[in-house]
Short mmCIF file of C-alpha atoms and ligand atoms in Angstrom, two decimals:
data_model
loop_
_atom_site.label_atom_id
_atom_site.label_comp_id
_atom_site.label_asym_id
_atom_site.label_seq_id
_atom_site.Cartn_x
_atom_site.Cartn_y
_atom_site.Cartn_z
CA MET A 1 -13.46 -16.83 -9.51
CA THR A 2 -13.13 -13.57 -11.29
CA GLY A 3 -10.90 -12.23 -14.05
CA LEU A 4 -10.41 -8.96 -15.90
CA PRO A 5 -10.83 -8.55 -19.65
CA ALA A 6 -7.52 -9.21 -21.47
CA HIS A 7 -4.97 -6.36 -21.23
CA HIS A 8 -7.15 -4.41 -18.84
CA PRO A 9 -5.02 -2.74 -16.16
CA VAL A 10 -6.30 -2.93 -12.58
CA GLU A 11 -7.99 0.36 -11.65
CA THR A 12 -7.95 0.23 -7.86
CA LEU A 13 -9.60 3.65 -7.53
CA ARG A 14 -11.64 5.42 -10.21
CA TRP A 15 -13.74 8.57 -10.45
CA ARG A 16 -17.26 7.99 -11.76
CA ASP A 17 -20.21 10.42 -11.84
CA GLY A 18 -18.92 12.62 -9.04
CA ARG A 19 -18.08 9.73 -6.73
CA LEU A 20 -15.02 7.67 -5.87
CA GLU A 21 -15.23 3.99 -6.72
CA MET A 22 -12.84 1.45 -5.20
CA ILE A 23 -12.41 -2.26 -5.87
CA ASP A 24 -13.62 -4.19 -2.82
CA GLN A 25 -10.36 -5.99 -1.97
CA ARG A 26 -11.98 -7.97 0.85
CA ILE A 27 -13.78 -10.24 -1.60
CA LEU A 28 -11.12 -10.70 -4.31
CA PRO A 29 -10.46 -13.04 -6.06
CA MET A 30 -13.88 -14.65 -5.63
CA ARG A 31 -15.72 -11.51 -6.74
CA PHE A 32 -14.62 -8.33 -8.54
CA GLU A 33 -16.81 -5.43 -7.47
CA TYR A 34 -16.53 -1.67 -7.02
CA LEU A 35 -18.01 0.15 -4.04
CA SER A 36 -18.96 3.82 -4.31
CA TYR A 37 -18.02 6.65 -1.90
CA ALA A 38 -19.53 10.13 -1.47
CA ASN A 39 -17.80 11.77 1.52
CA ALA A 40 -14.85 11.56 3.93
CA ASP A 41 -16.67 9.41 6.52
CA GLU A 42 -17.44 6.77 3.92
CA VAL A 43 -13.90 6.77 2.53
CA ALA A 44 -12.42 6.50 6.06
CA GLN A 45 -14.64 3.48 6.66
CA GLY A 46 -13.48 1.99 3.34
CA ILE A 47 -9.85 2.39 4.47
CA ARG A 48 -10.48 1.04 7.99
CA SER A 49 -12.37 -2.01 6.75
CA MET A 50 -9.71 -2.82 4.09
CA VAL A 51 -11.89 -2.27 1.01
CA VAL A 52 -8.79 -0.34 -0.07
CA ARG A 53 -5.39 -1.12 1.44
CA GLY A 54 -1.71 -0.73 0.62
CA ALA A 55 0.13 2.46 1.56
CA PRO A 56 0.00 4.46 -1.70
CA ALA A 57 -3.62 3.43 -2.43
CA ILE A 58 -4.65 4.53 1.06
CA GLY A 59 -2.97 7.91 0.42
CA CYS A 60 -4.83 8.34 -2.88
CA ALA A 61 -8.13 7.32 -1.27
CA ALA A 62 -7.61 9.87 1.52
CA ALA A 63 -6.92 12.62 -1.04
CA TYR A 64 -10.18 11.77 -2.82
CA GLY A 65 -11.91 11.62 0.57
CA VAL A 66 -10.96 15.26 1.22
CA ALA A 67 -12.12 16.29 -2.27
CA LEU A 68 -15.43 14.44 -1.79
CA GLN A 69 -15.94 16.13 1.58
CA ALA A 70 -15.52 19.53 -0.06
CA LEU A 71 -17.86 18.62 -2.94
CA ALA A 72 -20.49 17.25 -0.52
CA HIS A 73 -20.48 20.50 1.53
CA GLN A 74 -19.77 23.12 -1.13
CA HIS A 75 -23.22 24.73 -0.83
CA VAL A 76 -23.31 25.28 2.95
CA ASN A 77 -22.11 28.54 4.58
CA ALA A 78 -18.40 29.22 5.13
CA ASP A 79 -18.41 28.26 8.84
CA GLU A 80 -20.16 24.96 8.25
CA PHE A 81 -17.89 24.25 5.29
CA ALA A 82 -14.79 24.79 7.44
CA LYS A 83 -16.24 22.53 10.16
CA ALA A 84 -17.05 19.79 7.66
CA MET A 85 -13.53 19.98 6.23
CA ASP A 86 -11.93 19.75 9.70
CA HIS A 87 -14.08 16.72 10.42
CA GLY A 88 -13.07 15.15 7.08
CA PHE A 89 -9.35 15.54 7.78
CA GLU A 90 -9.80 14.18 11.30
CA VAL A 91 -11.78 11.08 10.39
CA LEU A 92 -9.44 10.20 7.51
CA ALA A 93 -6.31 10.66 9.67
CA ALA A 94 -7.80 8.29 12.27
CA SER A 95 -8.58 5.52 9.76
CA ARG A 96 -5.27 3.60 9.88
CA PRO A 97 -2.04 4.54 11.71
CA THR A 98 0.96 2.88 10.05
CA ALA A 99 1.11 3.85 6.37
CA VAL A 100 2.62 7.32 6.27
CA ASN A 101 1.29 7.93 2.75
CA LEU A 102 -2.10 8.60 4.33
CA PHE A 103 -0.71 11.52 6.37
CA TRP A 104 1.49 12.66 3.48
CA ALA A 105 -1.56 12.92 1.18
CA LEU A 106 -3.68 14.64 3.84
CA GLN A 107 -0.89 17.15 4.41
CA ARG A 108 -0.77 17.98 0.68
CA MET A 109 -4.54 18.47 0.65
CA ARG A 110 -4.44 20.60 3.81
CA GLU A 111 -1.70 22.84 2.41
CA SER A 112 -3.86 23.41 -0.64
CA VAL A 113 -6.88 24.34 1.51
CA GLN A 114 -4.74 26.75 3.54
CA SER A 115 -3.09 28.42 0.58
CA HIS A 116 -6.41 28.99 -1.21
CA SER A 117 -8.47 30.50 1.61
CA GLN A 118 -9.71 33.23 -0.75
CA LEU A 119 -11.60 30.70 -2.90
CA SER A 120 -15.33 29.96 -2.52
CA PRO A 121 -16.20 26.42 -1.35
CA PRO A 122 -17.20 25.28 -4.88
CA GLN A 123 -13.95 26.65 -6.32
CA LEU A 124 -11.94 24.97 -3.56
CA ALA A 125 -13.80 21.68 -4.02
CA SER A 126 -12.95 21.67 -7.71
CA LEU A 127 -9.29 22.48 -6.96
CA LEU A 128 -9.07 19.67 -4.38
CA LEU A 129 -10.50 17.18 -6.85
CA THR A 130 -7.88 18.19 -9.42
CA LEU A 131 -5.18 17.73 -6.77
CA ALA A 132 -6.52 14.25 -5.84
CA HIS A 133 -6.48 13.22 -9.53
CA GLY A 134 -2.92 14.61 -9.70
CA ILE A 135 -1.76 12.59 -6.68
CA ALA A 136 -3.17 9.39 -8.22
CA ALA A 137 -1.58 10.06 -11.64
CA GLU A 138 1.74 10.92 -10.01
CA ASP A 139 1.65 7.64 -8.07
CA VAL A 140 1.49 5.63 -11.30
CA ARG A 141 4.41 7.59 -12.81
CA ILE A 142 6.48 7.06 -9.65
CA ASN A 143 5.75 3.33 -9.66
CA GLN A 144 6.88 3.07 -13.26
CA ALA A 145 10.12 4.87 -12.42
CA MET A 146 10.71 2.56 -9.43
CA GLY A 147 9.88 -0.39 -11.64
CA ALA A 148 12.62 0.53 -14.11
CA HIS A 149 15.24 0.94 -11.35
CA GLY A 150 14.17 -2.27 -9.62
CA ALA A 151 14.00 -4.35 -12.80
CA ALA A 152 17.70 -3.72 -13.40
CA LEU A 153 18.46 -5.53 -10.09
CA LEU A 154 16.82 -8.77 -11.19
CA ALA A 155 18.55 -11.31 -13.40
CA ASP A 156 16.72 -12.92 -16.30
CA GLY A 157 15.04 -16.02 -14.88
CA ALA A 158 15.11 -14.75 -11.26
CA ARG A 159 12.88 -16.44 -8.70
CA VAL A 160 11.70 -13.61 -6.46
CA LEU A 161 9.81 -13.87 -3.20
CA THR A 162 7.34 -11.16 -2.20
CA HIS A 163 5.26 -10.74 0.94
CA CYS A 164 1.78 -9.20 1.15
CA ASN A 165 0.50 -7.28 -1.88
CA ALA A 166 2.48 -4.29 -3.12
CA GLY A 167 0.81 -4.39 -6.51
CA ALA A 168 -1.53 -2.31 -8.62
CA LEU A 169 -4.17 -3.04 -5.97
CA ALA A 170 -2.00 -1.35 -3.33
CA THR A 171 -1.40 1.76 -5.45
CA ALA A 172 -3.10 3.84 -8.14
CA GLY A 173 -1.58 1.45 -10.70
CA HIS A 174 1.48 -0.68 -11.68
CA GLY A 175 2.44 -1.32 -8.04
CA THR A 176 5.71 -0.94 -6.14
CA ALA A 177 7.19 -4.45 -5.60
CA LEU A 178 4.91 -5.99 -8.25
CA GLY A 179 5.70 -2.94 -10.41
CA VAL A 180 9.34 -4.07 -10.34
CA PHE A 181 8.24 -7.50 -11.62
CA ARG A 182 5.96 -5.98 -14.27
CA SER A 183 8.75 -3.69 -15.48
CA ALA A 184 11.26 -6.57 -15.57
CA VAL A 185 8.83 -8.66 -17.64
CA ALA A 186 8.13 -5.69 -19.94
CA ALA A 187 11.92 -5.40 -20.42
CA GLY A 188 11.96 -8.97 -21.71
CA LYS A 189 13.09 -10.81 -18.58
CA THR A 190 11.54 -14.01 -17.29
CA ILE A 191 10.58 -13.56 -13.65
CA HIS A 192 9.11 -16.24 -11.43
CA VAL A 193 7.23 -14.76 -8.48
CA ILE A 194 6.92 -16.68 -5.22
CA ALA A 195 4.02 -15.19 -3.26
CA ASP A 196 3.84 -15.59 0.52
CA GLU A 197 0.24 -16.26 1.50
CA THR A 198 0.44 -13.45 4.13
CA ARG A 199 -1.62 -14.48 7.10
CA PRO A 200 -4.00 -13.33 8.44
CA PHE A 201 -5.57 -11.16 5.72
CA LEU A 202 -4.14 -13.25 2.86
CA GLN A 203 -3.05 -10.36 0.66
CA GLY A 204 -0.49 -12.66 -0.99
CA ALA A 205 -2.81 -15.59 -1.68
CA ARG A 206 -5.78 -13.49 -2.72
CA LEU A 207 -4.36 -10.30 -4.26
CA THR A 208 -0.75 -10.83 -5.40
CA ALA A 209 -1.57 -14.24 -6.85
CA TRP A 210 -4.63 -12.77 -8.61
CA GLU A 211 -2.68 -9.87 -10.12
CA MET A 212 0.08 -12.12 -11.43
CA VAL A 213 -2.33 -14.73 -12.81
CA GLN A 214 -4.24 -11.95 -14.66
CA GLU A 215 -1.05 -11.03 -16.52
CA ASN A 216 0.37 -14.49 -17.02
CA ILE A 217 3.42 -13.69 -14.90
CA PRO A 218 4.48 -17.08 -13.47
CA VAL A 219 3.59 -17.19 -9.78
CA THR A 220 3.86 -19.88 -7.11
CA LEU A 221 1.90 -19.50 -3.89
CA ILE A 222 3.42 -20.68 -0.59
CA THR A 223 2.28 -20.41 3.02
CA ASP A 224 4.36 -18.02 5.10
CA ASN A 225 6.14 -20.81 6.99
CA MET A 226 7.56 -22.31 3.76
CA ALA A 227 9.85 -19.39 2.88
CA GLY A 228 12.81 -20.58 4.99
CA HIS A 229 12.71 -24.06 3.47
CA LEU A 230 12.68 -22.71 -0.09
CA MET A 231 15.57 -20.36 0.67
CA LYS A 232 17.59 -23.20 2.18
CA GLN A 233 16.89 -25.32 -0.92
CA GLY A 234 18.31 -22.53 -3.13
CA GLU A 235 14.95 -21.83 -4.76
CA ILE A 236 14.81 -18.07 -4.11
CA ASP A 237 17.20 -15.58 -5.73
CA ALA A 238 15.91 -12.30 -4.29
CA VAL A 239 13.18 -10.79 -2.13
CA VAL A 240 11.27 -7.63 -3.13
CA VAL A 241 8.59 -6.21 -0.83
CA GLY A 242 6.74 -2.91 -0.42
CA THR A 243 6.60 -0.75 2.68
CA ASP A 244 4.19 1.35 4.73
CA ARG A 245 6.75 3.62 6.35
CA VAL A 246 10.52 3.94 6.31
CA ALA A 247 12.20 5.81 9.20
CA ALA A 248 15.06 8.28 8.72
CA ASN A 249 17.67 5.59 9.47
CA GLY A 250 16.25 3.19 6.85
CA ASP A 251 14.26 0.90 9.18
CA VAL A 252 11.29 -0.48 7.21
CA ALA A 253 7.74 -1.08 8.45
CA ASN A 254 5.78 -3.48 6.27
CA LYS A 255 3.17 -6.22 6.57
CA ILE A 256 3.57 -8.52 9.57
CA GLY A 257 5.94 -11.34 8.64
CA THR A 258 8.28 -9.16 6.56
CA TYR A 259 10.86 -9.07 9.38
CA MET A 260 10.89 -12.87 9.46
CA VAL A 261 11.51 -12.96 5.69
CA ALA A 262 14.34 -10.39 6.00
CA VAL A 263 16.08 -12.41 8.76
CA LEU A 264 15.80 -15.56 6.66
CA ALA A 265 17.11 -13.77 3.55
CA HIS A 266 20.10 -12.47 5.55
CA ARG A 267 20.83 -15.95 6.88
CA HIS A 268 20.84 -17.35 3.33
CA GLY A 269 22.73 -14.48 1.65
CA ILE A 270 19.71 -13.52 -0.48
CA PRO A 271 19.30 -9.81 -1.36
CA PHE A 272 16.32 -8.17 0.36
CA TYR A 273 14.97 -5.14 -1.55
CA VAL A 274 12.20 -2.74 -0.54
CA ALA A 275 10.29 -0.82 -3.21
CA CYS A 276 9.71 2.52 -1.59
CA PRO A 277 8.38 5.78 -3.08
CA LEU A 278 9.73 8.92 -1.40
CA SER A 279 6.22 9.56 -0.05
CA THR A 280 6.71 6.49 2.20
CA ILE A 281 9.89 7.79 3.85
CA ASP A 282 9.21 9.57 7.14
CA MET A 283 12.25 11.69 7.96
CA GLN A 284 10.50 12.89 11.17
CA LEU A 285 11.05 9.50 12.82
CA ALA A 286 14.62 8.71 13.84
CA ASN A 287 14.17 4.95 13.68
CA GLY A 288 11.61 2.17 13.32
CA ASP A 289 10.82 2.00 17.06
CA ALA A 290 8.78 5.20 16.64
CA ILE A 291 6.59 3.82 13.84
CA PRO A 292 3.03 3.22 15.11
CA ILE A 293 2.06 -0.41 14.58
CA GLU A 294 -1.64 -1.02 13.98
CA GLU A 295 -3.23 -3.79 16.06
CA ARG A 296 -6.28 -5.16 14.25
CA HIS A 297 -9.34 -7.11 15.41
CA PRO A 298 -8.77 -10.65 16.82
CA ASP A 299 -11.40 -12.03 14.41
CA GLU A 300 -8.89 -11.70 11.56
CA VAL A 301 -6.61 -14.26 13.28
CA MET A 302 -9.40 -16.53 14.48
CA GLY A 303 -10.70 -17.18 10.98
CA PHE A 304 -11.40 -15.60 7.63
CA GLY A 305 -14.70 -14.14 6.45
CA ALA A 306 -17.52 -16.12 8.04
CA GLN A 307 -15.27 -19.13 8.77
CA ARG A 308 -13.87 -19.50 12.34
CA TRP A 309 -11.26 -22.10 13.37
CA ALA A 310 -10.05 -20.84 16.77
CA PRO A 311 -12.08 -21.42 19.94
CA PRO A 312 -14.03 -18.45 21.33
CA GLY A 313 -12.30 -17.05 24.41
CA VAL A 314 -8.71 -17.64 23.25
CA ASN A 315 -6.30 -14.70 23.64
CA VAL A 316 -5.21 -13.30 20.28
CA ARG A 317 -2.58 -10.80 19.13
CA ASN A 318 -2.94 -9.21 15.72
CA PRO A 319 -0.20 -6.64 14.99
CA ALA A 320 -0.66 -5.81 11.29
CA PHE A 321 2.92 -4.66 10.64
CA ASP A 322 6.48 -5.25 11.81
CA VAL A 323 9.75 -3.36 11.46
CA THR A 324 12.79 -4.68 9.61
CA PRO A 325 16.04 -3.02 10.79
CA ALA A 326 17.94 -1.13 8.08
CA GLU A 327 20.93 -3.46 8.48
CA LEU A 328 18.89 -6.27 6.88
CA VAL A 329 17.88 -4.15 3.86
CA SER A 330 20.07 -4.60 0.78
CA GLY A 331 18.47 -1.65 -0.99
CA LEU A 332 15.54 0.74 -1.12
CA ILE A 333 14.21 1.01 -4.67
CA THR A 334 12.92 4.58 -5.04
CA GLU A 335 11.78 6.66 -8.02
CA LYS A 336 15.16 8.43 -7.83
CA GLY A 337 17.18 5.22 -7.98
CA VAL A 338 18.32 2.44 -5.64
CA VAL A 339 19.72 3.37 -2.20
CA HIS A 340 22.01 0.46 -1.33
CA GLN A 341 22.44 -0.33 2.40
CA PRO A 342 20.24 2.62 3.44
CA ASN A 343 21.16 4.86 6.37
CA GLU A 344 20.25 8.34 7.54
CA ALA A 345 22.95 10.16 5.55
CA LYS A 346 21.92 8.44 2.30
CA LEU A 347 18.21 9.14 2.88
CA LYS A 348 18.89 12.82 3.68
CA LYS A 349 20.84 13.09 0.44
CA LEU A 350 17.94 11.54 -1.47
CA PHE A 351 15.68 14.43 -0.47
CA GLN A 352 18.31 17.02 -1.35
CA SER A 353 19.08 15.83 -4.88
O1 MRU B 401 -2.62 -4.01 5.67
P1 MRU B 401 -2.31 -3.66 4.25
O2 MRU B 401 -2.82 -4.64 3.26
O3 MRU B 401 -2.70 -2.23 3.95
O4 MRU B 401 -0.72 -3.72 4.19
C1 MRU B 401 -0.09 -3.46 2.97
C2 MRU B 401 1.37 -3.64 2.99
O5 MRU B 401 1.96 -3.95 4.01
C3 MRU B 401 2.12 -3.33 1.72
O6 MRU B 401 3.24 -4.16 1.59
C4 MRU B 401 2.57 -1.86 1.75
O7 MRU B 401 1.49 -1.03 2.02
C5 MRU B 401 3.19 -1.45 0.47
S1 MRU B 401 2.01 -1.34 -0.82
C6 MRU B 401 2.76 -0.71 -2.20
#
């Protein structure tokens, strides 16, 4: 089992010797290792295979993927450079479909390429790398702002359920939902985190539990099917989760199982909050029905790692995300403040202010 040196923040992505390094989240918490990436194809594979995961972290990785693609091809002729860049954007955009941060980051990188067409490939490569660093640094600042707004919603001593991992590992640092817990603890509150295991990829059991244990934030791990019982027993005061995409009407796509938690929270009168940077809101989509839901490989449901427990030949479904209707969302915690009972008018206003 692995741990970080004391007071060492999790660096999900880092730039080392002209390459991107990312923590291999498939093997945490048993091993803590970085893998190294040199071009867009490699980064896309890292995203697809879940070395890096979590909406904001995927966006940051994609931005670095574009910068790496430019650096890797900066010495070829202009035509070949343009072709390599088109390929880079394409392969990164095809890596995972649900988290809108991926497309948001690619769009920012593309706009920069288009508005600097007069630059030589080496100049453009250097500019794209600066932009990727900027997107990662901005993500941490946004998470800290969300953390402050979200922390104010939690009472001292609150027992808060979270689903999946919306922590430092899912972002460039601090986290969204776990950022709220970190900020509340930093403000002097006692917070007890209840982490859903999050079948089938176990982001809760492996990643959220690991992050909280690293920082001595009290955490209790439960399997996903225990949440209703704990709510009924009065052992959960609030739910805070992250999100991969929020539609214009406030419908929330997040890790499979989130909808079930939201329905349970509603039934038990428990507030259900979603930590959501503006980069995760997709005003192009009228409602959650239009959000593409990734369907992943059956192997993830049939076992974990090398271990298999389901019989070969069984039919399997593996949707990786679900959509929680806006009516079940008590509030979206954004970097601009909390949007209570979100709807289209409130979200539009958020982008205007
Ligand atoms: O499949 P994953 O692990 O990428 O799914 C991650 C989630 O669903 C997170 O809750 C979401 O991306 C928010 S992360 C701040």
